Amino acid sequence: MPKMKTKSSAKKRFKISATGKVIRTQSGKRHGMIKRSNKFIRNGRGTSVMSDPDAKIIKSFMPYDR
């Protein structure tokens, strides 16, 4: 049986925590910062945990990272 492949885009963007939750970076900070409020930029720092339905999809993209 051949090995399953990990989606390259998923391994670059997501990490699985020790408890099995999917961690992602905050979105909306690539460009257009001049029109965003300082509060939006400040709240967009760091990472966040994905919701369970979305995390299930991402975990199917990364079969060996559980």
CSV table of C-alpha atoms in Angstrom, one decimal:
chain,number,residue,atom,x,y,z
A,1,MET,CA,0.0,0.0,0.0
A,2,PRO,CA,1.6,3.3,-1.0
A,3,LYS,CA,1.9,6.2,1.5
A,4,MET,CA,-0.6,9.0,1.4
A,5,LYS,CA,0.7,12.4,0.4
A,6,THR,CA,0.4,15.5,2.6
A,7,LYS,CA,-1.0,18.6,0.9
A,8,SER,CA,1.9,21.0,0.6
A,9,SER,CA,-0.3,24.1,1.1
A,10,ALA,CA,-1.6,22.7,4.4
A,11,LYS,CA,1.8,21.8,5.9
A,12,LYS,CA,2.9,25.4,5.2
A,13,ARG,CA,-0.1,27.0,6.8
A,14,PHE,CA,-1.2,24.9,9.7
A,15,LYS,CA,0.2,23.1,12.7
A,16,ILE,CA,-1.4,20.4,14.9
A,17,SER,CA,-1.1,21.0,18.7
A,18,ALA,CA,-0.3,18.3,21.2
A,19,THR,CA,-4.0,18.0,22.0
A,20,GLY,CA,-4.9,17.6,18.3
A,21,LYS,CA,-6.2,21.1,17.7
A,22,VAL,CA,-5.3,22.9,14.4
A,23,ILE,CA,-3.5,26.2,14.9
A,24,ARG,CA,-3.4,28.8,12.1
A,25,THR,CA,-2.2,32.4,11.7
A,26,GLN,CA,-4.6,35.2,11.8
A,27,SER,CA,-5.9,36.3,8.3
A,28,GLY,CA,-6.2,39.8,6.8
A,29,LYS,CA,-2.8,41.2,7.3
A,30,ARG,CA,-1.1,40.8,3.9
A,31,HIS,CA,-1.9,44.1,2.3
A,32,GLY,CA,-4.3,47.1,2.6
A,33,MET,CA,-3.1,47.9,6.2
A,34,ILE,CA,-3.7,51.6,5.6
A,35,LYS,CA,-7.5,51.1,5.6
A,36,ARG,CA,-7.6,48.8,8.6
A,37,SER,CA,-8.0,50.1,12.1
A,38,ASN,CA,-5.2,49.8,14.6
A,39,LYS,CA,-7.4,47.6,16.7
A,40,PHE,CA,-7.9,45.2,13.8
A,41,ILE,CA,-4.1,45.0,13.2
A,42,ARG,CA,-3.4,44.5,16.9
A,43,ASN,CA,-6.0,41.7,17.2
A,44,GLY,CA,-4.5,40.0,14.2
A,45,ARG,CA,-1.2,39.2,15.8
A,46,GLY,CA,-0.3,35.7,16.7
A,47,THR,CA,-2.3,32.5,16.1
A,48,SER,CA,-5.7,31.1,16.7
A,49,VAL,CA,-7.4,27.7,16.9
A,50,MET,CA,-9.6,26.6,14.1
A,51,SER,CA,-13.2,25.4,14.7
A,52,ASP,CA,-13.8,21.7,14.8
A,53,PRO,CA,-15.6,21.3,11.4
A,54,ASP,CA,-12.8,23.2,9.6
A,55,ALA,CA,-10.1,21.4,11.6
A,56,LYS,CA,-11.5,18.1,10.4
A,57,ILE,CA,-10.9,19.1,6.8
A,58,ILE,CA,-7.3,20.2,7.5
A,59,LYS,CA,-6.5,17.0,9.3
A,60,SER,CA,-7.6,15.0,6.3
A,61,PHE,CA,-5.0,17.0,4.3
A,62,MET,CA,-2.2,16.0,6.7
A,63,PRO,CA,-2.6,12.3,7.4
A,64,TYR,CA,0.6,11.8,9.3
A,65,ASP,CA,0.7,14.9,11.5
A,66,ARG,CA,-1.7,13.8,14.2
